[in-house]
Structures are given as structure tokens and as C-alpha cells.
Amino acid sequence: MAASLRKRGRAGPAALAAGQCGQWLRRAWQERRLLLLEPRYTLLVAACLCLAEVGITFWVIHRVAYTEIDWKAYMAEVEGVINGTYDYTQLQGDTGPLVYPAGFVYIFMGLYYATGRGTDIRTAQHIFAVLYLATLLLVFLIYHQTCKVPPFVFFFMCCASYRVHSIFVLRLFNDPVAMALLFLSINLLLAQRWGWGCCCFSLAVSVKMNVLLFAPGLLFLLLTQFGLRGALPKLGICAVLQVVLGLPFLLENPIGYLSRSFDLGRQFLFRWTVNWRFLPEALFLHRAFHLALLTAHLTLLLLFTLCRWHRTGESILSLLKDPSKRKVPPQPLTPNHIVSTLFTSNFIGICFSRSLHYQFYVWYFHTLPYLLWATPARWLTHLLRLLVLGLIELSWNTYPSTSCSSAALHVCHAVILLQLWLGPQPFPKTIQHSKKAH
């Protein structure tokens, strides 16, 4: 009798958990009409989609032909390092010189050994399939914390995108690696692990420097949260990690490493552009056009900083002060404040990029649902938002790009920018209350 009671006691917590889970599932079934509309069901829908993605990704790997583009070049570049060459100007592959920072070298060196010196493509595809699923998990965790996007949208972010599946498991580009680290960084920032978040952010930059498009937003958040003095150690983490990772190459040829891996003036080929096909090639290559894009990029970042992100009523220079010395006491940053600032910073950079190539789609693909649904506008219904998503997907799947596909992409970007500018900002209400009280 006592043994029976002990068994029931041990089974009690498990039975209670099972009962709660069953009750939650029954309630979800009773509210199934809201299942695809209420953000509180994000994790349930995400779990179902991730299971579906396992099958879809497996099917893509085994049924769709792999296309060689940059993988052999990556392997040749890291093989040069393995053979003892640390001068970046001497490292190159079939498609040209090595133009990525040191973190790329170390990560793809690991893939070099894991795939039989880069020859086992199927193993590489399976590794990237795991990376794809991990990226989805990190993205879903972000959306779960923001509670802004209706779950039905996630179907279009997962199963419906041919281009993103292709970038991950059929092309094996380095862009997905950088973005997975970036989403890990954002999750750490949402958990208030600012030091670790900055560390992962710097690691993502060391794989590919497109992640720097998030940097203005991250800098604003650091200054908002800590002031200049408190932000400097976090920025120091980013800088020190870059030095440590690049040290073998910096000791060999510092100018060569910096000029190759962080070449901001690198010229892109017109035949690969997705966003500027409607321009004459001469204008696309002209330095004045590049300068105009940079000016527009910086101007819009400044406008968003002054008018959208900084809403306390104080001067923007107040961000340099210690938070305890500001006139308006700082409030804890909410998940929406963090995510909105970072995603918007990156999106502005995408809009004014000198060129977007097909693998660059993952730079902002997973952020599009948030950008479209987080700031509700009456004039932009669910149907119109889905239309924007569909047109963007169609533009990125048009190969080679055409004047119409490029123009459609810019129109969609303009719609999103307009909504971000006009829509209500998902900032903490407590900041507004503090402003009124002050």
C-alpha cells in the first residue's frame, strides 16, 4: 500500500504536467479559429512548422539538384590557410580573392574537415539543413517574445519560400551562417545578456560584414540602456573579438587583411544585381550613384533615430549621459523596442544597398513579417501585407532579374518604409507616461 502511494506521489508531477498540457491543447482546439491569428499561439504553430520543415528540407536535399556556386571557392580559400598562408592578399578561390573576415575562415575550416576536405556535398547539405532549422528556432523565439505577428504569416516565412531553402541547402552560402549568429545575438539581447549579445554580434560580423547594417540600431540601444560610459565596454567586446579572430592575419599583413575582409568600396557585377536592373549599367557602376545611396542611407537612419527611435522628449545628446543623470528616467527596453530598432536599422541599409545578390535575401527575409505586422496601419490590411510579401518573393525568384522585378522590389520596400515611418511605434508605454509626468 505504501509502495503504491509512493508510486502515485512520484507520478504526480508528471501527471499534473500532462494534464495541463492536455488542457492547453483542448483549449487551443476549441479556439482553433484564433489559432492562426493570435500571437500567443506562436510556439504551437512554430512547432508544427518546424516539423514540416524537417520533411521539406529533406525532400529538397534529395530531390532537387545541388548547384555549385561558391562552395569550392570557400574550400580553396580555407585550404590556403590550412597550408600555412596567412597573407589575405594571397588567399583566393575559383571565384576570386578571399573577401570575408577571419570568423568565416575558422567556421568553414571546420566544415572543410567535416565534409572530407569539402568533397562530401551531401554531408554539407545536411549540416546546412540543421543550420536552417536552428535559424528558424531562433527567429520563432524572437517572434514569441514580441507577440506582434499573427501565426498564419509564419507559413509564408517557412514552407513557401523556394529561394531561402535554395540559399541554405542547395547553394551552401556563408550568408546563412552570419544570420544564424545574428539571430542568436538578438535572443541574447532580449534576455538582457548584453555582453554575450555583443560577442555573438561581433562573431556574426566576422563571418560576413553585412551584419554591420544592424550596427546603428545596436549602438542606439546600447546608448539608451547604458549611456556612453556604460556602452564602451560592450563596444570593446565587439572590437577585441575582431582583433583576436584576425590576429594571425593581422600579424602577417594587417593592411591586406583589413582591405580585403572589410572592403566597403568593393565593386559589384551588374549581371547579378536584383534591385537595380532597371538602371543603365554605367550609372550602376558610377561612384556618384554609390555616394548618393550612402547619403540617403545615413539621412534616413538619422531621421529614424531622431523622430522614431528617440521618443523621450530630451535631446539626442542625452543618450551620452549616464542613465541615472537624465531628466527622464530610462525605462527597461521591451522586446519590441529592441527588435524594432534592430530590424529597421538593417532594413534601411537593405533599401539603399549598392547591389543585392540572390543570396542576400536571407539578410532580411526572416525580419519581413515583423516589419509588416508589428506596426499596424488601417490602410495596410492582412491581404495587402501578404501581397507585399508575395511580390518580394517573386522579385527574388526572378532569374535573371528584370526591370519590372527590380522596380517591384523597390515599391514593396517603399511600402514597408512608409508603414515604419507612419505607423505607431512599439515603444514601452511607460516611457510616454514618464514624459507626461515630467
C-alpha positions in Angstrom: 0.0 0.0 0.0 2.8 2.4 0.9 4.7 1.5 -2.3 1.6 2.2 -4.3 1.3 5.6 -2.6 5.0 6.3 -3.3 4.5 5.5 -7.0 1.5 7.8 -7.2 3.5 10.5 -5.5 6.3 10.2 -8.0 3.9 10.2 -10.9 2.0 13.1 -9.5 4.1 16.0 -11.1 4.3 14.2 -14.4 0.6 13.5 -14.4 -0.1 17.1 -13.5 2.1 18.4 -16.3 0.4 16.0 -18.8 -3.0 17.2 -17.6 -2.0 20.8 -18.0 -0.7 20.1 -21.5 -3.8 18.3 -22.5 -6.0 21.1 -21.1 -3.9 23.6 -23.1 -4.3 21.6 -26.3 -8.1 21.2 -25.8 -8.4 25.0 -25.3 -6.3 25.6 -28.4 -8.6 23.2 -30.4 -11.7 25.0 -29.1 -10.2 28.3 -30.2 -8.8 26.9 -33.5 -10.3 29.8 -35.4 -8.0 32.1 -33.5 -5.0 29.7 -33.7 -3.7 31.3 -36.8 -4.5 34.9 -35.7 -3.4 35.2 -32.1 0.3 35.7 -31.4 0.1 33.8 -28.1 -0.1 30.6 -30.2 3.2 31.4 -31.9 5.1 28.5 -30.3 2.5 25.9 -31.1 2.3 26.9 -34.8 6.1 27.2 -34.9 6.5 23.6 -33.6 4.2 22.3 -36.3 6.0 24.3 -39.0 9.4 23.1 -37.8 8.3 19.5 -38.0 7.0 20.2 -41.5 10.3 21.9 -42.4 12.2 18.7 -41.5 10.4 16.8 -44.2 10.5 19.7 -46.7 14.2 20.3 -46.3 15.0 16.6 -46.5 12.9 16.4 -49.7 14.8 19.4 -51.2 18.2 17.9 -50.5 17.4 14.5 -52.0 15.1 15.6 -54.9 16.5 19.0 -56.1 19.9 19.1 -57.8 22.7 20.9 -55.9 24.1 23.9 -57.7 27.8 24.7 -57.3 28.4 28.4 -57.0 30.8 29.4 -54.1 31.4 26.2 -52.1 34.5 25.1 -53.9 35.8 28.7 -53.7 35.2 28.7 -49.9 37.1 25.4 -49.6 40.0 26.6 -51.7 40.3 29.7 -49.6 40.4 28.0 -46.3 42.7 25.3 -47.7 45.2 28.0 -48.3 45.1 29.0 -44.6 45.4 25.3 -43.6 48.5 25.1 -45.8 50.1 28.0 -43.9 49.2 31.1 -45.9 48.2 34.0 -43.6 48.6 36.8 -46.1 45.0 37.7 -47.1 46.2 39.0 -50.5 47.4 35.5 -51.4 44.2 33.7 -50.5 41.7 33.1 -53.3 39.3 30.6 -54.8 37.8 29.9 -58.2 35.5 32.9 -58.0 38.1 35.4 -56.8 40.1 36.5 -53.7 39.0 35.9 -50.1 36.9 38.9 -49.1 35.4 37.7 -45.8 36.7 38.3 -42.2 38.5 35.7 -40.1 35.5 34.2 -38.5 34.4 32.9 -41.9 37.8 31.2 -42.2 37.5 29.3 -38.9 33.9 28.2 -39.4 34.4 27.0 -42.9 37.7 25.4 -41.9 35.6 23.2 -39.6 33.2 22.5 -42.5 36.2 21.6 -44.6 37.2 18.9 -42.2 33.7 17.7 -41.6 33.0 17.2 -45.3 36.1 15.4 -46.3 38.0 18.5 -47.4 34.9 19.9 -48.9 34.2 16.9 -51.2 31.2 15.4 -49.4 28.5 17.8 -50.6 25.6 15.7 -49.1 27.1 16.0 -45.6 27.5 19.7 -46.1 23.8 20.0 -47.2 22.7 18.1 -44.0 24.8 20.4 -41.9 23.2 23.5 -43.5 19.7 21.9 -43.1 20.4 21.7 -39.3 21.6 25.3 -39.5 18.3 26.3 -41.3 16.2 24.6 -38.6 18.3 26.3 -35.9 17.8 29.6 -37.6 14.0 29.1 -37.7 14.0 28.2 -34.0 15.9 31.4 -33.1 13.6 33.5 -35.2 10.5 31.9 -33.7 11.8 32.7 -30.2 12.1 36.3 -31.2 8.6 36.5 -32.6 7.3 34.7 -29.5 8.7 37.4 -27.3 7.4 40.3 -29.4 3.8 38.9 -29.7 3.1 41.1 -32.8 2.8 38.8 -35.8 -0.2 36.5 -36.4 1.0 32.9 -36.6 -0.5 32.3 -40.1 2.2 34.5 -41.5 4.9 32.1 -40.4 3.8 29.6 -43.1 4.9 32.1 -45.7 8.2 32.6 -43.8 8.9 28.9 -43.8 7.5 26.4 -46.2 6.5 28.8 -49.1 10.0 30.3 -49.8 11.9 28.4 -52.5 14.7 30.9 -52.6 15.6 30.7 -48.9 15.7 26.9 -49.0 17.9 27.1 -52.0 20.3 29.5 -50.3 20.7 27.3 -47.3 20.8 23.7 -48.7 21.3 24.0 -52.4 24.0 26.7 -52.6 25.7 26.5 -49.2 26.5 30.2 -49.0 28.1 31.8 -45.9 25.2 34.4 -45.5 23.0 31.9 -43.5 25.8 31.3 -41.1 26.2 35.0 -40.4 22.4 35.5 -40.0 22.1 32.5 -37.6 24.7 34.1 -35.3 22.9 37.4 -35.6 19.6 36.0 -34.5 21.4 34.2 -31.6 22.8 37.6 -30.7 19.3 39.2 -30.7 17.9 36.5 -28.5 20.7 37.2 -26.0 19.9 40.9 -26.1 16.2 40.1 -25.4 17.4 38.1 -22.4 19.3 41.2 -21.2 22.6 39.4 -21.8 24.2 42.5 -23.4 27.8 41.4 -23.2 27.2 37.9 -24.7 24.8 39.5 -27.3 27.6 41.9 -28.4 30.0 39.0 -28.5 27.7 37.0 -30.8 27.1 40.1 -32.9 30.8 40.6 -33.5 31.1 36.9 -34.3 28.4 37.3 -37.0 30.3 40.3 -38.4 33.4 38.2 -38.6 31.6 35.8 -41.0 30.2 38.5 -43.3 30.1 42.2 -42.8 26.6 42.7 -44.0 25.6 42.3 -40.3 27.1 45.8 -39.8 23.7 47.1 -41.2 22.3 46.2 -37.7 25.1 48.2 -36.0 23.4 51.6 -36.0 20.4 50.2 -34.2 22.6 48.2 -31.8 24.6 51.4 -31.0 21.4 53.3 -30.3 20.1 50.6 -27.9 23.4 50.4 -26.1 23.5 54.2 -25.6 19.8 54.2 -24.5 20.4 51.4 -22.0 23.8 52.3 -20.6 24.9 55.8 -21.8 28.3 56.3 -23.4 30.4 55.2 -20.5 28.4 52.0 -20.0 28.3 51.3 -23.7 32.0 51.5 -24.2 32.8 48.1 -22.6 30.2 46.4 -24.8 31.6 48.0 -27.9 35.0 47.0 -26.6 33.9 43.3 -26.6 33.0 43.7 -30.3 36.3 45.3 -31.2 38.5 42.9 -29.2 36.9 39.8 -30.6 37.6 41.1 -34.2 41.2 41.6 -33.3 41.6 38.2 -31.6 40.0 36.4 -34.5 42.0 38.3 -37.1 45.3 38.2 -35.2 47.1 35.6 -37.3 46.3 37.5 -40.4 46.9 40.9 -38.9 50.4 39.9 -37.8 51.2 38.7 -41.3 49.8 41.6 -43.4 47.5 43.9 -41.5 46.8 46.2 -44.5 46.0 43.3 -46.7 43.6 41.7 -44.1 41.7 44.9 -43.4 41.5 46.0 -47.1 40.2 42.5 -48.2 37.9 41.5 -45.4 36.3 44.9 -44.7 36.3 46.3 -48.2 33.4 48.8 -48.2 34.2 50.0 -51.7 34.1 46.6 -53.4 32.5 46.8 -56.9 29.6 44.5 -57.7 28.8 43.0 -61.1 25.7 44.4 -62.8 24.6 41.0 -64.1 24.0 39.7 -60.6 22.0 42.7 -59.2 18.5 42.0 -58.1 17.5 45.6 -57.1 19.0 47.9 -59.7 18.3 46.1 -63.0 16.2 49.0 -64.4 19.3 51.3 -64.3 21.9 51.7 -67.1 25.0 49.7 -66.2 27.1 52.9 -66.5 25.0 54.6 -63.8 25.0 51.4 -61.6 28.8 51.4 -61.6 29.2 55.2 -61.1 30.7 56.4 -57.9 28.3 59.3 -57.7 25.4 56.9 -57.6 27.1 55.0 -54.7 27.6 58.2 -52.8 24.0 59.2 -53.3 22.8 55.9 -51.9 25.2 56.2 -48.9 23.9 59.8 -48.3 20.2 58.6 -48.4 21.0 55.7 -46.1 22.7 57.9 -43.5 20.0 60.5 -43.8 17.1 58.1 -43.2 19.0 56.5 -40.3 19.3 59.9 -38.7 15.6 60.7 -39.3 14.5 57.4 -37.7 16.9 58.0 -34.8 15.6 61.5 -34.1 12.0 61.1 -34.9 11.1 57.4 -34.3 13.5 55.7 -32.0 14.3 58.5 -29.6 10.9 59.5 -28.1 11.7 60.7 -24.6 11.5 64.4 -25.4 15.1 65.1 -24.4 17.9 66.0 -26.8 19.5 63.1 -28.7 22.7 64.1 -26.8 21.1 62.9 -23.6 21.9 59.4 -24.7 25.6 60.1 -24.0 24.8 60.7 -20.3 24.7 58.1 -17.6 21.0 56.9 -17.5 20.7 57.9 -13.8 21.6 61.5 -14.7 19.0 62.0 -17.4 15.9 64.2 -16.9 13.6 61.4 -18.0 14.4 58.2 -16.1 15.2 55.4 -18.6 12.8 52.5 -18.7 13.7 48.9 -19.4 13.8 48.2 -23.1 11.0 46.0 -24.2 11.4 43.2 -26.7 9.6 45.2 -29.3 11.8 48.2 -28.8 14.9 46.1 -29.3 13.6 44.1 -32.3 12.0 47.1 -34.0 15.2 49.2 -33.8 17.5 46.4 -35.0 15.2 45.2 -37.8 14.5 48.7 -39.0 18.2 49.6 -39.0 19.0 46.6 -41.2 16.1 47.2 -43.5 17.1 50.8 -44.2 20.5 49.5 -45.2 18.9 46.9 -47.5 16.8 49.6 -49.2 19.9 51.6 -50.1 22.3 48.8 -50.9 24.5 49.4 -53.9 23.5 45.9 -55.1 21.6 42.9 -53.8 22.6 39.5 -55.0 20.3 36.4 -54.7 22.0 35.0 -51.6 21.5 38.4 -49.8 17.8 37.6 -49.5 18.5 36.0 -46.1 19.8 39.3 -44.8 16.2 40.4 -44.2 13.8 37.6 -45.2 13.0 36.5 -41.7 12.5 40.1 -40.5 9.9 40.9 -43.1 6.8 39.6 -41.1 7.8 41.8 -38.2 8.4 44.8 -40.3 5.0 44.4 -41.9 2.8 43.4 -39.0 4.4 45.0 -35.9 3.2 48.5 -36.7 -0.5 48.1 -37.6 -1.9 50.5 -40.1 -5.6 50.6 -41.2 -4.7 51.2 -44.8 -2.5 48.1 -44.9 -4.7 45.0 -44.4 -3.6 41.4 -44.0 -4.2 40.8 -47.7 -2.1 43.8 -48.7 0.7 42.7 -46.4 0.6 39.2 -47.9 0.7 40.8 -51.4 3.8 42.7 -50.4 5.4 39.5 -49.2 4.4 37.7 -52.3 5.8 40.4 -54.6 9.1 40.4 -52.7 9.4 36.6 -53.0 8.6 36.8 -56.7 11.2 39.5 -57.3 13.9 37.4 -55.6 12.8 34.3 -57.6 13.0 36.0 -61.0 16.3 35.0 -62.6 17.8 36.8 -64.2 16.3 39.9 -62.7 14.3 42.2 -64.9 13.5 45.9 -64.8 10.0 45.0 -63.6 11.1 42.7 -60.9 13.6 45.3 -59.6 11.1 48.0 -59.7 8.5 45.9 -57.9 11.1 45.1 -55.2 11.7 48.9 -54.6 7.9 49.6 -54.5 7.5 46.9 -51.8 10.4 48.3 -49.8 8.9 51.8 -50.1 5.6 50.5 -48.7 7.3 48.9 -45.7 9.4 52.1 -45.1 6.2 54.2 -45.2 4.5 51.9 -42.7 7.5 52.0 -40.4 7.5 55.8 -40.6 3.8 56.4 -40.2 2.7 53.5 -38.0 2.6 53.6 -34.2 6.0 52.8 -32.7 6.0 49.7 -30.4 7.8 51.5 -27.6 7.1 51.0 -23.9 4.1 52.9 -22.7 5.9 53.7 -19.5 8.3 56.0 -21.4 5.3 58.0 -22.6 3.9 58.2 -19.1 7.2 59.3 -17.7 7.4 62.0 -20.3 3.9 63.3 -19.3 4.7 63.2 -15.6 7.9 65.1 -16.2 
